[in-house]
mmCIF file of C-alpha atoms in Angstrom:
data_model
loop_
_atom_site.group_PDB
_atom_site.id
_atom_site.type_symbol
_atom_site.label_atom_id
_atom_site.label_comp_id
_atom_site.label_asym_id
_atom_site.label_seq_id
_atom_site.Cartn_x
_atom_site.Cartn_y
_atom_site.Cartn_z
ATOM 1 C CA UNK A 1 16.467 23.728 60.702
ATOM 2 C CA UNK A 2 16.090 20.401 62.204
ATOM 3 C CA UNK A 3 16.891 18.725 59.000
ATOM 4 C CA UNK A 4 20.390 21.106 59.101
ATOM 5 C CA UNK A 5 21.338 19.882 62.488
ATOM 6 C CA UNK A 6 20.149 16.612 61.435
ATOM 7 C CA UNK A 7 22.513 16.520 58.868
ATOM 8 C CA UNK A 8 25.592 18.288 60.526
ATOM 9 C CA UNK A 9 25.601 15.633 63.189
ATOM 10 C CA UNK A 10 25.921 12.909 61.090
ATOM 11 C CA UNK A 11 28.247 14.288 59.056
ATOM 12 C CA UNK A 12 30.567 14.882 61.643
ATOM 13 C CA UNK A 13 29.911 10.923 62.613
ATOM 14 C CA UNK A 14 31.007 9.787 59.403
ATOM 15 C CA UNK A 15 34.297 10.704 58.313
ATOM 16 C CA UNK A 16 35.083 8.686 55.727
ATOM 17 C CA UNK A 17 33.103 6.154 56.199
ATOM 18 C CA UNK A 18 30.212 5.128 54.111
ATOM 19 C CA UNK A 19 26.386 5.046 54.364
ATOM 20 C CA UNK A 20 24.607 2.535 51.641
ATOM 21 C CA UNK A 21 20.987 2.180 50.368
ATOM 22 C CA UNK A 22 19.331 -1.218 50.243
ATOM 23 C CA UNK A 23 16.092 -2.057 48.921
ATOM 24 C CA UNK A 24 13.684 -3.832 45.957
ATOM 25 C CA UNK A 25 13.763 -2.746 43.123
ATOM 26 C CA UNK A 26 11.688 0.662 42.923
ATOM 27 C CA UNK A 27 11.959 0.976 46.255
ATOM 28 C CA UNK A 28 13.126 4.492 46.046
ATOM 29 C CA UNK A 29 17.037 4.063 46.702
ATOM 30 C CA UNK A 30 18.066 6.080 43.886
ATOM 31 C CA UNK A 31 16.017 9.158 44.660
ATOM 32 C CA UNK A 32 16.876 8.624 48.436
ATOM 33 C CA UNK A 33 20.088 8.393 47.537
ATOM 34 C CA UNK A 34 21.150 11.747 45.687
ATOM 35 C CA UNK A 35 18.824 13.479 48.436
ATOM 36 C CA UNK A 36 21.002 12.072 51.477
ATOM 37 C CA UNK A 37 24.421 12.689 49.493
ATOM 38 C CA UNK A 38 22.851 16.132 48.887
ATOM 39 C CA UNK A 39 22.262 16.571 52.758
ATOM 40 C CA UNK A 40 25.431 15.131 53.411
ATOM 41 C CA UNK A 41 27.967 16.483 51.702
ATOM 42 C CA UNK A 42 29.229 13.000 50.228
ATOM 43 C CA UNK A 43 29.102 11.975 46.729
ATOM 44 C CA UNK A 44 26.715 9.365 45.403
ATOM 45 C CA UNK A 45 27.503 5.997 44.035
ATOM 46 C CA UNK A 46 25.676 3.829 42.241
ATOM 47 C CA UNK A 47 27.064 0.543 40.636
ATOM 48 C CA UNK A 48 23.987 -0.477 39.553
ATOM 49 C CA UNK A 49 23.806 2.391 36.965
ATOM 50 C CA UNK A 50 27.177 2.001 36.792
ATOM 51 C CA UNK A 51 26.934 -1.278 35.020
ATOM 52 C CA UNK A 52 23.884 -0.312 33.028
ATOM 53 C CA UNK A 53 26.291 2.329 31.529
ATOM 54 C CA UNK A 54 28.856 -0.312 30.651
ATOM 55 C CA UNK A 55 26.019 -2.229 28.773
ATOM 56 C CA UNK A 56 25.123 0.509 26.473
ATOM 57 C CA UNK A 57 28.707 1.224 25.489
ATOM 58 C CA UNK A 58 29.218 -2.410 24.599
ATOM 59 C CA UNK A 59 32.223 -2.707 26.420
ATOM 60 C CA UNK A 60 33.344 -6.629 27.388
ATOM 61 C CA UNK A 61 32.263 -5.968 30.683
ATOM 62 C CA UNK A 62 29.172 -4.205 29.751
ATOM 63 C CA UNK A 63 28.365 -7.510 27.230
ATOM 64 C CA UNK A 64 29.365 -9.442 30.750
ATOM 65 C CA UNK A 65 26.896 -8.037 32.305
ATOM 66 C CA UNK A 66 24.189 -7.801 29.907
ATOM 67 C CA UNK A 67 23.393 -11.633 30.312
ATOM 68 C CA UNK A 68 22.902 -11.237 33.915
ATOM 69 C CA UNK A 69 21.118 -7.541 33.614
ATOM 70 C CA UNK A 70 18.745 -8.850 31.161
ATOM 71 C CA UNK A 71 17.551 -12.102 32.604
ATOM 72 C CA UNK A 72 16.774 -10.168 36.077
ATOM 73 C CA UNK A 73 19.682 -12.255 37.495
ATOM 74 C CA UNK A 74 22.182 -11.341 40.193
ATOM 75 C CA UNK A 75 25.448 -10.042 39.083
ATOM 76 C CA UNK A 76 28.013 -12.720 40.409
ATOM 77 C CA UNK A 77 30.696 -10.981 43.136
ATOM 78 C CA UNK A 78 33.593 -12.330 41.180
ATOM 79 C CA UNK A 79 32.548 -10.284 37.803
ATOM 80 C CA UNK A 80 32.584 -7.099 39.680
ATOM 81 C CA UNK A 81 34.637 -6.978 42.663
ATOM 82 C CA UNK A 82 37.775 -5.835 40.760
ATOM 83 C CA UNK A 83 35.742 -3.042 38.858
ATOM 84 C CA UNK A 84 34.027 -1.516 42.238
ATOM 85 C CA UNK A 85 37.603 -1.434 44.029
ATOM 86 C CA UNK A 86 38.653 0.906 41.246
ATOM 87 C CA UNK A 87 35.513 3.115 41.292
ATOM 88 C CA UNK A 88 36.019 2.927 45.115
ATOM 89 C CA UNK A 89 39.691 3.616 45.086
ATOM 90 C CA UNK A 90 38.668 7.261 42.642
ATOM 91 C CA UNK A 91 39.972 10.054 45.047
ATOM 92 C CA UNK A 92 36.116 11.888 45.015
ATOM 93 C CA UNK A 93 35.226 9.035 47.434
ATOM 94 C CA UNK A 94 37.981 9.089 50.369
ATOM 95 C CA UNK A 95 35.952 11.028 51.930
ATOM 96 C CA UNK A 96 33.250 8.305 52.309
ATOM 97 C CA UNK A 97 29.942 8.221 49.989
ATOM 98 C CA UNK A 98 26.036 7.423 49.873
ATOM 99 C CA UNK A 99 26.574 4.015 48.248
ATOM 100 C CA UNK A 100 22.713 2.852 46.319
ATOM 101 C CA UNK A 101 22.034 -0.791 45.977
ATOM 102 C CA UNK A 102 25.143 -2.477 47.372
ATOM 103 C CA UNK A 103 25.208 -4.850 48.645
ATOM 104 C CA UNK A 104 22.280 -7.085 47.355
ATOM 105 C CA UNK A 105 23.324 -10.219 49.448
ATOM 106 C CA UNK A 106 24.941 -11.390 52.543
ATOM 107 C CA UNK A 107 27.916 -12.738 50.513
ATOM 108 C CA UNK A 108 28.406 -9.161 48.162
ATOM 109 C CA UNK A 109 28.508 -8.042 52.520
ATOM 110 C CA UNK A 110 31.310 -9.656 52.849
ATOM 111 C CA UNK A 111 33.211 -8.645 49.271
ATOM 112 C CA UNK A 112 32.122 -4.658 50.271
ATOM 113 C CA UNK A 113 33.416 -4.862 53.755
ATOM 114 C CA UNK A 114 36.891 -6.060 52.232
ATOM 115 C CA UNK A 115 37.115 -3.938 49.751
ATOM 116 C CA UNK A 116 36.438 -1.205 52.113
ATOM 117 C CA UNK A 117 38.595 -2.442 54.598
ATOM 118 C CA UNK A 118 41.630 -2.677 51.976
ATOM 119 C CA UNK A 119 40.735 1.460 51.306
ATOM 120 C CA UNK A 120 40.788 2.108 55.604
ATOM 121 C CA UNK A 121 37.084 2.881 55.379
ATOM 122 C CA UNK A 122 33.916 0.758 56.583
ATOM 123 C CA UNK A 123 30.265 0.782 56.484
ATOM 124 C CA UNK A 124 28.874 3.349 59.130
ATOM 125 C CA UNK A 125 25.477 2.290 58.461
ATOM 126 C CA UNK A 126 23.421 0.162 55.824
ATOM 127 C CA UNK A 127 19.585 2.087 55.327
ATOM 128 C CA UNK A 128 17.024 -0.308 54.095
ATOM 129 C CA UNK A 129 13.491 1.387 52.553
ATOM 130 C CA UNK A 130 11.066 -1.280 52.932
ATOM 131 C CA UNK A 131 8.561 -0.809 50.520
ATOM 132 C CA UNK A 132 5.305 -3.182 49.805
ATOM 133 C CA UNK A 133 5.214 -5.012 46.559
ATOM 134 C CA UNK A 134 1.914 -3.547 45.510
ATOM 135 C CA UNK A 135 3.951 -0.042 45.853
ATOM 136 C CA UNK A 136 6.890 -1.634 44.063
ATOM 137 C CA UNK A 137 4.757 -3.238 41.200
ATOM 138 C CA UNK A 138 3.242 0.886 40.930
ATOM 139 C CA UNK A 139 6.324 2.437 40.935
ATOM 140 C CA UNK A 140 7.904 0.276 37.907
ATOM 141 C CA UNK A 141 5.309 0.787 35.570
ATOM 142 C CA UNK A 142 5.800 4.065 35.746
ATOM 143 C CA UNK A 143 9.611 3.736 35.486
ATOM 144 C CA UNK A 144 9.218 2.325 32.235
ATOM 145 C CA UNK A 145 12.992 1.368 32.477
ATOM 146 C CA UNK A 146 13.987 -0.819 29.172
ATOM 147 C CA UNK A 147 14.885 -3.862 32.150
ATOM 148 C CA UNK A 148 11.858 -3.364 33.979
ATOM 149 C CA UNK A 149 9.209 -5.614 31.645
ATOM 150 C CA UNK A 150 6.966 -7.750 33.920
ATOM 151 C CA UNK A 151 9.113 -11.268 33.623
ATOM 152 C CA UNK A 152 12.405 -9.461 34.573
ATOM 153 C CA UNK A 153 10.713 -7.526 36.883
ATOM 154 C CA UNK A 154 9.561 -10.759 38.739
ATOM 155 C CA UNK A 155 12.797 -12.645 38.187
ATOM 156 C CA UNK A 156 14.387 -9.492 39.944
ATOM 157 C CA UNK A 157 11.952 -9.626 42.903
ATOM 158 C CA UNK A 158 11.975 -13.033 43.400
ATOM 159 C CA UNK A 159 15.991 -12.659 43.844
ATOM 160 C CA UNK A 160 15.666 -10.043 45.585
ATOM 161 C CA UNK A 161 13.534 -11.726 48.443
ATOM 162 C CA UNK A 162 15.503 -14.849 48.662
ATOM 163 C CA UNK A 163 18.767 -12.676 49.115
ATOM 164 C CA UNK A 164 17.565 -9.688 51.441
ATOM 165 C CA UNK A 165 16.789 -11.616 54.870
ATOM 166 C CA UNK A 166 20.443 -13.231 55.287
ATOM 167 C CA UNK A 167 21.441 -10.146 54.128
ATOM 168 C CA UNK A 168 19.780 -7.889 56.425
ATOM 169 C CA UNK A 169 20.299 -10.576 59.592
ATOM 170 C CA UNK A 170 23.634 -10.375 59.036
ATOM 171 C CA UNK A 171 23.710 -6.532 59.072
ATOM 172 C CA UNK A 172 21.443 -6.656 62.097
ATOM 173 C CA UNK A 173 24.375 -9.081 63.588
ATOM 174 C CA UNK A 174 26.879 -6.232 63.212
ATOM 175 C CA UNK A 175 24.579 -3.231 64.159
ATOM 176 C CA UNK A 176 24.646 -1.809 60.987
ATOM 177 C CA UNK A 177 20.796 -1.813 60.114
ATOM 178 C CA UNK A 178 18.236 0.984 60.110
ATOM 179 C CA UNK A 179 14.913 0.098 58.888
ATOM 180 C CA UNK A 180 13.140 2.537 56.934
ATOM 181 C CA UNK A 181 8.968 1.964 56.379
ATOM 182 C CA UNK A 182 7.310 2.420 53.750
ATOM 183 C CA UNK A 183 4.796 5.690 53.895
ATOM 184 C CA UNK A 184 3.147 7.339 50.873
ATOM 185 C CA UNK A 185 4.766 10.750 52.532
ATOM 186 C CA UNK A 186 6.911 12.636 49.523
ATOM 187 C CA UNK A 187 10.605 12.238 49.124
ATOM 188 C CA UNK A 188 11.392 15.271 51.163
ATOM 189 C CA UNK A 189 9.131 13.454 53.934
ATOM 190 C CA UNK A 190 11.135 10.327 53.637
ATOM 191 C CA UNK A 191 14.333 11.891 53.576
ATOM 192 C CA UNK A 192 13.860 13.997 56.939
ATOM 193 C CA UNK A 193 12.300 10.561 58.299
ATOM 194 C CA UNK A 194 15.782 9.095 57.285
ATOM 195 C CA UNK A 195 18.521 12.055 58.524
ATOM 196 C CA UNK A 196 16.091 12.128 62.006
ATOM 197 C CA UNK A 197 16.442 8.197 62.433
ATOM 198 C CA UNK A 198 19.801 7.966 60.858
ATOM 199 C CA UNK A 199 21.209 10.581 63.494
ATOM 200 C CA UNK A 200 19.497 8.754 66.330
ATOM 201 C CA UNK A 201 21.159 5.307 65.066
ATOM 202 C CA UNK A 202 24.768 6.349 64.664
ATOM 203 C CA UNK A 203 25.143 8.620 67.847
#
């Protein structure tokens, strides 16, 4: 029941406005993610297997991106920005979304909260699950995901923690940042942690 009202409240708070998922890799965003759009109400986005689709239908973007994908590097803004405005712009979203892994830097910020601003919506709130490496290192073996060998891995961590502190000052600057820590509790655990906090944040 608490979880309901939980959810109802924020809800009501968000209008169209959209809620995103940051974190390492592994961290648990996806999973997060379809739970809170499930609790919500609000579709789930998320570019990151987004792009990994493009790669395996070869399209020119998808062979874009595979160079980047493969090497653990970031995706630069200018490669995607016109391909998230049209996924953005899809009418399932003008009614706001859960949005997973975007943005990875303070710069992609800045890209998002135009784009968004073009479509009259805005980032209510940016969740980030801070997870421990050791938990992070756990969780990708048993992934298994074809991009998650040890070198990328490590490339993509590496990136990851050079990008997320500007990122998540910046969001901290605008009052946009919830911290999330790491617990082993299940998803369900995490995800009741998240709608209680979340509720608290926005009101």
């Amino acid at each position: 029941m608490d979880m309901l009202v939980k959810s109802k409240s924020i809800q009501e708070l968000m209008g169209h406005d959209v809620i995103v998922l940051i974190g390492a890799p592994c961290s648990g965003k996806t999973t997060q993610g379809k739970l809170l759009a499930d609790a919500l109400d609000r579709p789930y986005l998320s570019p990151g297997s987004l792009f990994r689709a493009e790669v395996t239908k070869g399209t020119v973007f998808g062979q874009q991106l595979a160079a980047y994908m493969d090497s653990g590097e970031t995706i630069p803004n200018e490669l995607t920005t016109a391909f998230l405005t049209v996924k953005f712009s899809d009418p399932l979203y003008e009614n706001g979304m859960i949005l997973d892994g975007c943005p990875r830097s303070a710069s992609h910020l800045v890209v998002l909260e135009n784009i968004l601003t073009n479509l009259g919506r805005r980032i209510l709130a940016a969740v980030y699950l801070d997870v421990p490496k050791a938990q992070l290192d756990e969780r990708r073996v048993q992934r298994g995901r074809k991009d998650d060998n040890a070198i990328t891995a490590e490339r993509r961590y590496a990136i990851f923690k050079e990008d997320i502190a500007p990122l998540l000052n910046l969001l901290d600057l605008k009052k946009k940042l919830l911290k999330i820590q790491y617990t082993s509790e299940s998803s369900e655990g995490v995800l009741r942690r998240i709608l209680i906090e979340l509720a608290a944040f926005i009101s």
